[in-house]
Coordinates of C-alpha atoms and ligand atoms in Angstrom, one line a residue:
M1 CA 25.6 -53.2 -44.2
G2 CA 25.6 -49.6 -44.4
V3 CA 28.3 -47.3 -45.2
N4 CA 29.7 -45.3 -43.5
A5 CA 30.9 -41.4 -44.4
I6 CA 35.0 -41.9 -42.9
D7 CA 36.1 -41.9 -47.0
G8 CA 33.1 -43.2 -48.9
L9 CA 34.4 -46.9 -46.6
D10 CA 32.7 -49.3 -45.7
V11 CA 33.7 -50.5 -41.8
S12 CA 32.1 -54.2 -42.9
Q13 CA 35.1 -54.4 -45.2
L14 CA 37.7 -54.6 -42.0
I15 CA 36.1 -57.6 -40.7
R16 CA 36.3 -61.0 -42.1
K17 CA 35.4 -63.9 -40.2
D18 CA 38.2 -65.2 -39.6
A19 CA 40.6 -61.7 -39.7
V20 CA 40.0 -57.8 -38.6
N21 CA 42.2 -55.2 -40.6
S22 CA 45.2 -53.4 -38.6
R23 CA 43.0 -50.1 -39.4
I24 CA 40.5 -50.6 -36.6
Y25 CA 42.5 -49.8 -34.3
R26 CA 44.7 -46.8 -35.2
D27 CA 42.0 -45.0 -37.6
P28 CA 40.6 -41.6 -36.1
A29 CA 37.6 -42.2 -37.3
I30 CA 37.0 -44.8 -36.8
F31 CA 37.6 -44.4 -33.7
E32 CA 34.9 -41.8 -34.0
L33 CA 32.5 -44.0 -35.1
E34 CA 33.1 -45.8 -32.2
M35 CA 32.3 -43.3 -29.8
E36 CA 28.2 -42.9 -32.1
R37 CA 27.9 -46.5 -32.9
L38 CA 28.7 -48.8 -30.3
F39 CA 29.5 -46.4 -26.9
G40 CA 26.9 -44.1 -28.1
R41 CA 23.8 -47.4 -27.5
A42 CA 25.4 -49.9 -25.8
W43 CA 24.9 -50.2 -21.7
I44 CA 27.8 -49.0 -20.5
L45 CA 29.0 -50.2 -16.7
V46 CA 29.6 -46.7 -14.8
G47 CA 29.5 -47.1 -11.0
H48 CA 27.8 -49.2 -7.8
K49 CA 24.9 -46.8 -5.3
S50 CA 27.9 -47.6 -2.7
Q51 CA 29.7 -44.9 -3.9
V52 CA 27.1 -42.6 -3.6
P53 CA 24.9 -43.6 -0.3
H54 CA 23.6 -39.9 0.9
P55 CA 22.2 -37.7 -1.5
G56 CA 24.1 -34.4 -2.3
D57 CA 27.2 -37.9 -3.1
Y58 CA 28.6 -37.7 -6.6
V59 CA 31.0 -39.4 -8.7
T60 CA 32.4 -38.7 -12.2
S61 CA 32.6 -41.3 -14.7
R62 CA 32.1 -41.7 -18.4
I63 CA 30.2 -43.4 -21.0
G64 CA 33.0 -44.0 -23.6
R65 CA 35.5 -40.7 -23.9
T66 CA 32.1 -38.9 -22.1
P67 CA 32.7 -37.6 -18.8
V68 CA 29.0 -38.5 -16.8
L69 CA 28.6 -37.9 -13.3
I70 CA 26.8 -40.1 -11.1
I71 CA 24.9 -37.7 -8.8
R72 CA 22.0 -39.6 -5.2
G73 CA 19.6 -36.4 -5.1
E74 CA 17.9 -35.1 -2.4
D75 CA 15.5 -36.9 -3.1
G76 CA 17.0 -39.6 -3.0
E77 CA 17.0 -40.9 -7.2
I78 CA 20.5 -41.5 -8.3
R79 CA 20.8 -39.6 -12.1
V80 CA 23.5 -39.4 -14.1
F81 CA 24.3 -36.3 -15.9
Y82 CA 27.4 -35.4 -18.5
N83 CA 29.7 -34.0 -16.4
R84 CA 29.1 -30.5 -18.7
C85 CA 28.8 -26.9 -17.4
T86 CA 25.1 -25.5 -19.5
H87 CA 26.7 -22.4 -19.4
R88 CA 30.1 -22.0 -21.4
G89 CA 30.3 -25.9 -21.5
A90 CA 33.1 -26.8 -18.8
R91 CA 33.9 -29.5 -17.0
L92 CA 31.4 -28.8 -14.0
C93 CA 32.5 -31.8 -11.2
M94 CA 36.9 -32.0 -11.6
M95 CA 37.3 -34.2 -8.7
P96 CA 36.4 -38.0 -9.2
S97 CA 34.1 -38.0 -6.3
G98 CA 32.7 -35.4 -3.4
S99 CA 29.5 -34.4 -1.8
A100 CA 27.4 -31.3 -2.0
L101 CA 23.8 -30.1 -2.6
R102 CA 24.8 -28.1 -4.6
L103 CA 27.0 -28.0 -8.3
V104 CA 29.1 -24.8 -8.1
C105 CA 31.2 -24.0 -11.9
P106 CA 34.6 -24.0 -11.0
Y107 CA 33.9 -21.2 -14.3
H108 CA 31.8 -19.1 -13.1
A109 CA 29.9 -20.5 -10.3
W110 CA 26.8 -21.6 -12.1
T111 CA 25.2 -23.6 -9.6
Y112 CA 22.9 -27.0 -9.8
D113 CA 20.5 -28.6 -7.8
T114 CA 21.3 -32.5 -6.8
L115 CA 18.4 -32.8 -8.8
G116 CA 20.6 -30.9 -11.6
R117 CA 18.5 -28.2 -11.7
L118 CA 19.9 -24.8 -12.3
I119 CA 19.5 -22.8 -9.7
N120 CA 22.0 -20.2 -9.7
V121 CA 23.4 -17.7 -12.8
R122 CA 26.1 -14.8 -11.9
L123 CA 25.0 -11.7 -13.3
K124 CA 21.3 -12.8 -13.6
E125 CA 19.5 -9.8 -13.4
E126 CA 21.4 -8.8 -16.5
Y127 CA 19.9 -11.5 -18.9
L128 CA 17.2 -9.5 -19.0
E129 CA 14.4 -12.4 -20.5
H130 CA 16.7 -14.0 -21.8
L131 CA 18.0 -16.6 -20.1
P132 CA 14.9 -19.7 -18.9
Y133 CA 16.7 -21.0 -16.0
G134 CA 14.6 -24.3 -17.1
D135 CA 15.8 -25.3 -20.1
Y136 CA 19.9 -24.8 -18.6
G137 CA 19.7 -28.3 -16.7
L138 CA 21.9 -31.0 -16.5
R139 CA 22.1 -33.1 -19.5
A140 CA 21.1 -36.5 -18.1
V141 CA 21.8 -39.3 -19.7
A142 CA 18.8 -40.9 -21.5
R143 CA 18.6 -44.5 -20.0
V144 CA 20.0 -45.4 -16.5
A145 CA 19.3 -48.9 -14.9
Q146 CA 20.7 -50.5 -11.8
Y147 CA 21.1 -54.5 -11.4
R148 CA 21.6 -55.6 -8.7
G149 CA 22.9 -52.5 -7.6
F150 CA 25.3 -52.1 -10.2
I151 CA 24.3 -48.8 -12.4
F152 CA 24.8 -49.0 -16.9
A153 CA 23.5 -45.7 -18.5
N154 CA 22.9 -45.8 -22.0
K155 CA 23.9 -42.6 -24.4
A156 CA 20.0 -43.6 -26.7
P157 CA 16.7 -42.4 -25.6
E158 CA 15.6 -46.0 -27.6
G159 CA 16.7 -49.8 -28.1
P160 CA 16.9 -53.2 -26.1
G161 CA 17.0 -52.3 -22.0
L162 CA 19.3 -53.4 -19.6
L163 CA 18.5 -56.9 -18.5
D164 CA 17.8 -57.9 -22.6
F165 CA 21.6 -56.4 -23.4
L166 CA 23.1 -58.5 -20.1
G167 CA 21.2 -61.6 -21.4
H168 CA 22.6 -65.1 -19.4
M169 CA 25.4 -62.4 -18.0
T170 CA 23.3 -61.3 -15.3
T171 CA 24.6 -64.2 -13.8
T172 CA 28.3 -62.5 -14.3
I173 CA 27.0 -59.8 -12.0
D174 CA 25.0 -62.4 -9.8
D175 CA 28.3 -64.5 -9.4
I176 CA 29.9 -61.5 -7.7
V177 CA 26.5 -60.0 -5.8
D178 CA 25.6 -63.7 -4.5
R179 CA 28.5 -63.9 -2.6
A180 CA 28.0 -61.7 -0.5
P181 CA 25.6 -64.0 3.0
D182 CA 23.8 -60.8 3.3
D183 CA 23.0 -60.2 -0.5
D184 CA 24.7 -56.7 -1.0
V185 CA 28.2 -55.5 -2.3
T186 CA 30.2 -52.0 -1.6
V187 CA 32.7 -50.5 -3.7
F188 CA 35.9 -50.3 -2.6
P189 CA 35.5 -45.6 -2.7
V190 CA 39.7 -45.2 -4.0
P191 CA 39.4 -47.3 -7.6
L192 CA 43.2 -47.7 -9.2
R193 CA 43.2 -46.7 -12.1
H194 CA 45.8 -46.7 -15.5
R195 CA 45.7 -45.2 -19.3
Y196 CA 48.2 -47.5 -21.5
R197 CA 49.1 -45.3 -25.5
G198 CA 46.4 -48.2 -27.4
N199 CA 43.5 -49.3 -28.2
W200 CA 40.6 -50.3 -25.9
K201 CA 40.1 -53.6 -27.8
L202 CA 42.9 -54.9 -27.3
T203 CA 42.2 -55.0 -23.4
F204 CA 39.0 -57.0 -24.7
E205 CA 40.8 -59.6 -26.8
N206 CA 43.5 -60.1 -24.7
L207 CA 41.2 -61.0 -21.5
N208 CA 39.7 -63.6 -22.3
D209 CA 42.7 -65.1 -24.2
T210 CA 44.5 -68.3 -21.9
I211 CA 46.8 -68.3 -25.0
H212 CA 48.5 -65.9 -23.8
A213 CA 49.2 -66.4 -20.6
G214 CA 51.5 -68.9 -20.7
V215 CA 54.5 -67.0 -23.0
A216 CA 53.1 -63.4 -21.9
H217 CA 53.6 -63.9 -18.2
A218 CA 56.3 -66.5 -18.6
V219 CA 59.4 -64.5 -16.2
I220 CA 56.9 -63.7 -13.7
A221 CA 54.8 -67.1 -12.9
N222 CA 58.2 -68.9 -12.9
A223 CA 59.2 -66.5 -10.8
A224 CA 56.0 -67.1 -8.7
R225 CA 56.4 -70.6 -8.3
N226 CA 60.1 -70.2 -6.9
V227 CA 58.4 -67.6 -3.7
L228 CA 55.8 -70.3 -3.4
E229 CA 57.7 -73.6 -4.1
G230 CA 61.4 -72.7 -3.5
D231 CA 63.9 -71.4 -0.6
V232 CA 62.6 -67.8 -0.3
D233 CA 61.7 -66.2 2.7
A234 CA 58.7 -64.2 1.2
P235 CA 55.3 -63.9 2.1
K236 CA 53.0 -67.0 -0.1
H237 CA 50.1 -65.4 -0.3
P238 CA 47.3 -67.7 -2.6
A239 CA 46.8 -65.3 -4.8
L240 CA 50.6 -66.4 -6.4
H241 CA 48.8 -69.4 -7.8
M242 CA 47.3 -67.0 -10.3
M243 CA 50.5 -65.9 -11.3
V244 CA 51.6 -69.6 -11.5
A245 CA 48.0 -70.7 -13.0
N246 CA 49.3 -68.9 -16.2
A247 CA 52.0 -71.7 -16.6
K248 CA 49.7 -74.1 -16.8
P249 CA 49.6 -76.1 -20.1
V250 CA 48.2 -75.1 -23.1
S251 CA 46.0 -78.9 -22.6
F252 CA 44.7 -77.0 -19.6
F253 CA 43.5 -74.2 -21.4
Q254 CA 41.8 -75.9 -24.3
A255 CA 39.8 -78.5 -21.4
L256 CA 38.4 -75.2 -19.8
D257 CA 34.8 -74.1 -21.2
L258 CA 34.5 -70.6 -22.9
V259 CA 31.2 -69.4 -23.1
T260 CA 29.6 -66.7 -25.8
A261 CA 26.5 -64.7 -26.0
P262 CA 25.4 -62.6 -27.9
N263 CA 26.2 -58.3 -27.8
G264 CA 30.2 -59.2 -27.7
H265 CA 29.9 -61.1 -24.1
S266 CA 32.3 -63.9 -22.8
Y267 CA 33.7 -65.7 -20.1
F268 CA 35.6 -68.5 -20.1
G269 CA 35.6 -71.1 -16.9
G270 CA 38.2 -70.8 -13.7
H271 CA 42.5 -72.6 -14.1
M272 CA 43.0 -71.7 -10.5
G273 CA 40.8 -75.2 -9.2
A274 CA 41.3 -75.8 -5.6
N275 CA 45.1 -73.4 -4.7
Y276 CA 42.9 -69.9 -4.6
Q277 CA 39.8 -70.1 -2.2
P278 CA 40.1 -67.6 0.4
E279 CA 36.6 -67.5 0.6
V280 CA 36.2 -70.8 1.7
G281 CA 37.3 -70.2 5.5
D282 CA 34.8 -71.3 7.9
V283 CA 33.7 -68.1 9.4
Y284 CA 32.8 -66.8 5.8
F285 CA 31.4 -69.9 4.0
Q286 CA 29.3 -70.2 8.1
R287 CA 27.3 -66.8 7.4
L288 CA 26.4 -68.0 3.8
A289 CA 25.0 -71.0 4.9
A290 CA 23.0 -69.2 7.3
A291 CA 22.2 -66.7 5.0
R292 CA 21.3 -69.4 1.8
G293 CA 20.8 -73.2 3.1
D294 CA 24.3 -75.1 2.9
A295 CA 23.2 -76.4 -0.3
R296 CA 22.9 -73.3 -1.8
A297 CA 26.2 -71.5 -0.3
R298 CA 28.4 -74.9 -2.3
E299 CA 26.6 -74.4 -5.7
I300 CA 27.4 -70.6 -4.8
L301 CA 30.9 -70.9 -4.7
A302 CA 31.2 -73.6 -7.1
V303 CA 30.7 -70.9 -10.0
D304 CA 34.5 -70.8 -11.3
R305 CA 34.1 -68.6 -14.0
H306 CA 38.2 -67.0 -14.5
I307 CA 37.2 -62.8 -16.4
N308 CA 34.0 -62.0 -17.9
L309 CA 33.6 -59.1 -20.3
I310 CA 30.3 -56.9 -20.5
Y311 CA 31.3 -55.9 -24.0
P312 CA 32.1 -53.1 -24.7
G313 CA 32.4 -51.6 -21.3
S314 CA 33.2 -53.8 -19.0
T315 CA 35.5 -56.8 -17.2
W316 CA 34.6 -59.0 -14.6
Q317 CA 35.9 -61.2 -12.0
G318 CA 33.6 -62.8 -9.7
R319 CA 35.5 -65.1 -7.7
Y320 CA 37.9 -61.9 -6.9
Q321 CA 35.1 -59.1 -6.6
T322 CA 37.0 -57.0 -9.4
V323 CA 35.5 -55.4 -11.3
R324 CA 36.9 -53.0 -14.6
L325 CA 35.7 -50.3 -16.2
V326 CA 37.9 -50.0 -20.1
H327 CA 37.3 -46.2 -21.4
P328 CA 38.4 -45.2 -24.3
L329 CA 39.6 -41.9 -24.4
R330 CA 41.2 -41.6 -28.0
V331 CA 41.5 -44.3 -30.9
D332 CA 45.4 -45.1 -29.2
L333 CA 45.0 -43.6 -25.4
T334 CA 42.4 -46.3 -22.7
E335 CA 41.6 -46.1 -19.2
V336 CA 41.2 -49.1 -17.1
V337 CA 39.3 -48.0 -14.0
T338 CA 38.9 -51.0 -11.5
F339 CA 37.0 -51.3 -7.9
V340 CA 37.4 -53.9 -5.7
C341 CA 34.0 -55.5 -4.1
R342 CA 33.3 -56.7 -0.5
L343 CA 31.2 -58.4 0.7
K344 CA 28.1 -57.3 2.7
G345 CA 28.4 -59.7 5.7
A346 CA 31.7 -61.6 4.7
P347 CA 34.3 -61.4 7.1
E348 CA 37.1 -59.2 6.3
G349 CA 39.4 -60.9 4.9
T350 CA 37.7 -61.6 2.8
F351 CA 38.0 -58.5 1.4
E352 CA 42.0 -58.4 2.5
N353 CA 42.0 -61.2 -0.2
A354 CA 40.5 -59.4 -3.0
L355 CA 42.4 -56.1 -2.0
I356 CA 46.0 -58.9 -2.1
Y357 CA 44.2 -60.9 -5.6
C358 CA 43.7 -56.9 -7.6
N359 CA 47.7 -56.1 -6.9
V360 CA 49.2 -58.9 -8.3
A361 CA 46.7 -59.2 -10.9
S362 CA 45.2 -56.3 -12.5
S363 CA 46.7 -53.2 -10.5
A364 CA 49.3 -51.0 -12.7
L365 CA 52.4 -52.6 -10.8
S366 CA 50.8 -55.3 -10.8
S367 CA 53.7 -57.6 -12.8
I368 CA 50.7 -59.2 -14.8
T369 CA 48.8 -55.6 -16.1
T370 CA 52.7 -53.9 -17.3
D371 CA 53.6 -57.0 -19.1
D372 CA 49.9 -56.3 -21.2
L373 CA 49.7 -53.2 -21.0
E374 CA 53.9 -52.9 -22.5
I375 CA 52.4 -55.7 -25.0
Y376 CA 49.2 -53.0 -26.4
E377 CA 51.5 -50.8 -26.7
A378 CA 54.0 -51.7 -29.1
E379 CA 50.3 -53.3 -31.0
Q380 CA 49.6 -49.8 -31.3
R381 CA 52.9 -47.7 -31.8
L382 CA 53.3 -51.2 -35.2
S383 CA 50.0 -50.3 -36.4
S384 CA 49.8 -47.2 -36.8
S385 CA 53.7 -46.7 -37.8
L386 CA 53.2 -50.7 -40.4
E387 CA 51.0 -50.6 -43.5
D388 CA 47.2 -51.6 -42.7
T389 CA 47.0 -56.1 -42.3
W390 CA 45.4 -58.5 -41.5
L391 CA 45.3 -60.0 -38.4
P392 CA 43.9 -63.8 -38.1
I393 CA 40.9 -64.3 -35.6
S394 CA 40.5 -68.1 -37.2
R395 CA 41.6 -70.4 -33.8
G396 CA 39.2 -72.6 -32.9
M397 CA 37.1 -71.7 -36.0
G398 CA 34.4 -73.8 -37.0
A399 CA 35.3 -76.5 -33.3
Q400 CA 32.1 -74.8 -31.6
R401 CA 31.6 -77.5 -28.4
G402 CA 28.3 -76.7 -28.1
Q403 CA 25.1 -74.6 -27.7
A404 CA 23.2 -73.4 -24.9
S405 CA 20.3 -71.4 -26.0
D406 CA 21.5 -68.8 -27.3
R407 CA 25.2 -69.1 -26.0
E408 CA 28.2 -71.3 -28.7
L409 CA 30.8 -73.2 -26.5
H410 CA 34.8 -73.0 -27.2
A411 CA 37.9 -74.5 -26.0
G412 CA 39.6 -72.5 -23.8
T413 CA 41.9 -71.9 -26.3
S414 CA 39.7 -70.5 -29.2
E415 CA 39.2 -67.2 -30.5
A416 CA 35.1 -67.2 -30.8
Y417 CA 35.3 -64.5 -28.4
I418 CA 36.9 -62.1 -30.7
R419 CA 35.1 -63.5 -33.4
N420 CA 31.9 -63.3 -31.4
Q421 CA 33.1 -59.7 -30.7
Y422 CA 33.2 -58.5 -34.0
R423 CA 29.7 -59.7 -34.9
A424 CA 28.6 -57.0 -32.0
W425 CA 30.8 -54.1 -33.2
S426 CA 30.0 -55.0 -37.7
A427 CA 26.3 -55.3 -36.7
A428 CA 26.3 -52.1 -33.9
M429 CA 29.1 -49.6 -36.8
A430 CA 26.0 -50.8 -40.0
V431 CA 23.4 -49.1 -38.2
A432 CA 24.3 -44.7 -39.8
Ligands
FES1 S1 31.9 -23.0 -18.1 FE1 30.4 -22.9 -16.2 S2 29.9 -20.5 -14.9 FE2 31.1 -20.6 -16.8
FE2_2 FE1 47.7 -61.1 -20.0

């Protein structure tokens, strides 16, 4: 393991098999190293092709904290550039999305075409021969690749390709796209965004943590149960079952499977059972079966994973067509961008259900999300104001259930997914 430049500190000393040191959440120098060594080399989900259907369409996104610009060129190709003017380094596209065949910088109006070439410079005659235009096109992100329409980008010119990086997690993306009778999805053009004053890793440590739900979300689970079962005059949307399911007994979550995969990825089995199946309406099923055959349609709908983590950049819920991008902005500030996918060929009701689910479980107004955000912010304040301490990640250690190829199977209540994340984290951080 390499020693890096943080006060001569060996970052690997902050990670044990059974515990992590709280310094990793609050130290800006460690954050800088994460940006360079983890987010600087991983394949990060930046968007979906449906966000840029026509030449000149663009959306902004991030690789880690770095702003990037996804644009479809006049040649039909999708490219990813750093969202930075090559003149004085101003942000080129200020809006989250738009459409333009010429990108004009808001500072001094340097202008680029949709292929990123510099095509106009103000007072260009005063530069004489000192401005080689060809050197000042937009800087492209080193590698860009798509998997079933989802666009991933990688800052590093060398390293494993997207499919190697995803490995088994291609099935996570399949779990969304396969559900579309027309074998394609579009993302709703306006994503939900929220920020919390906490480290990005807190999100990844939370989203496969099944046992916090019955504690942290107990109040809302009880309220939802009252609506569903009590004499309350309110719509009984199936998404309420999501809240109630959070309060299932621990033995239920223990029985679920948690799957960990190389590169820090993981997911766990669904916990909604038959309670939440708005997609299995007759019309939808008939369309899916007509496209794929009856048996395959049943197989697709039977996939029941709750939350999938494609470490370190995105989280996925295929059954609810929700995808989240996690953008670390500072050591103590994180932005989460949430997309809802529309299944092409499915009845509109399927999409409406996904939107309602997203509002209930994933938006900044969701009572579930706000419970978690409050806890993240308190964790952050405490790790910043108290002395560094060891935080255990040993639940379920030594109790692996099985192995399938390069994947491990654990109990649904195990912290094996956190240990798996820190294996990937340590490996990335060790390489200069
Ligand atoms: S910084 Fe963009 S034109 Fe000057
Ligand atoms: Fe939660």
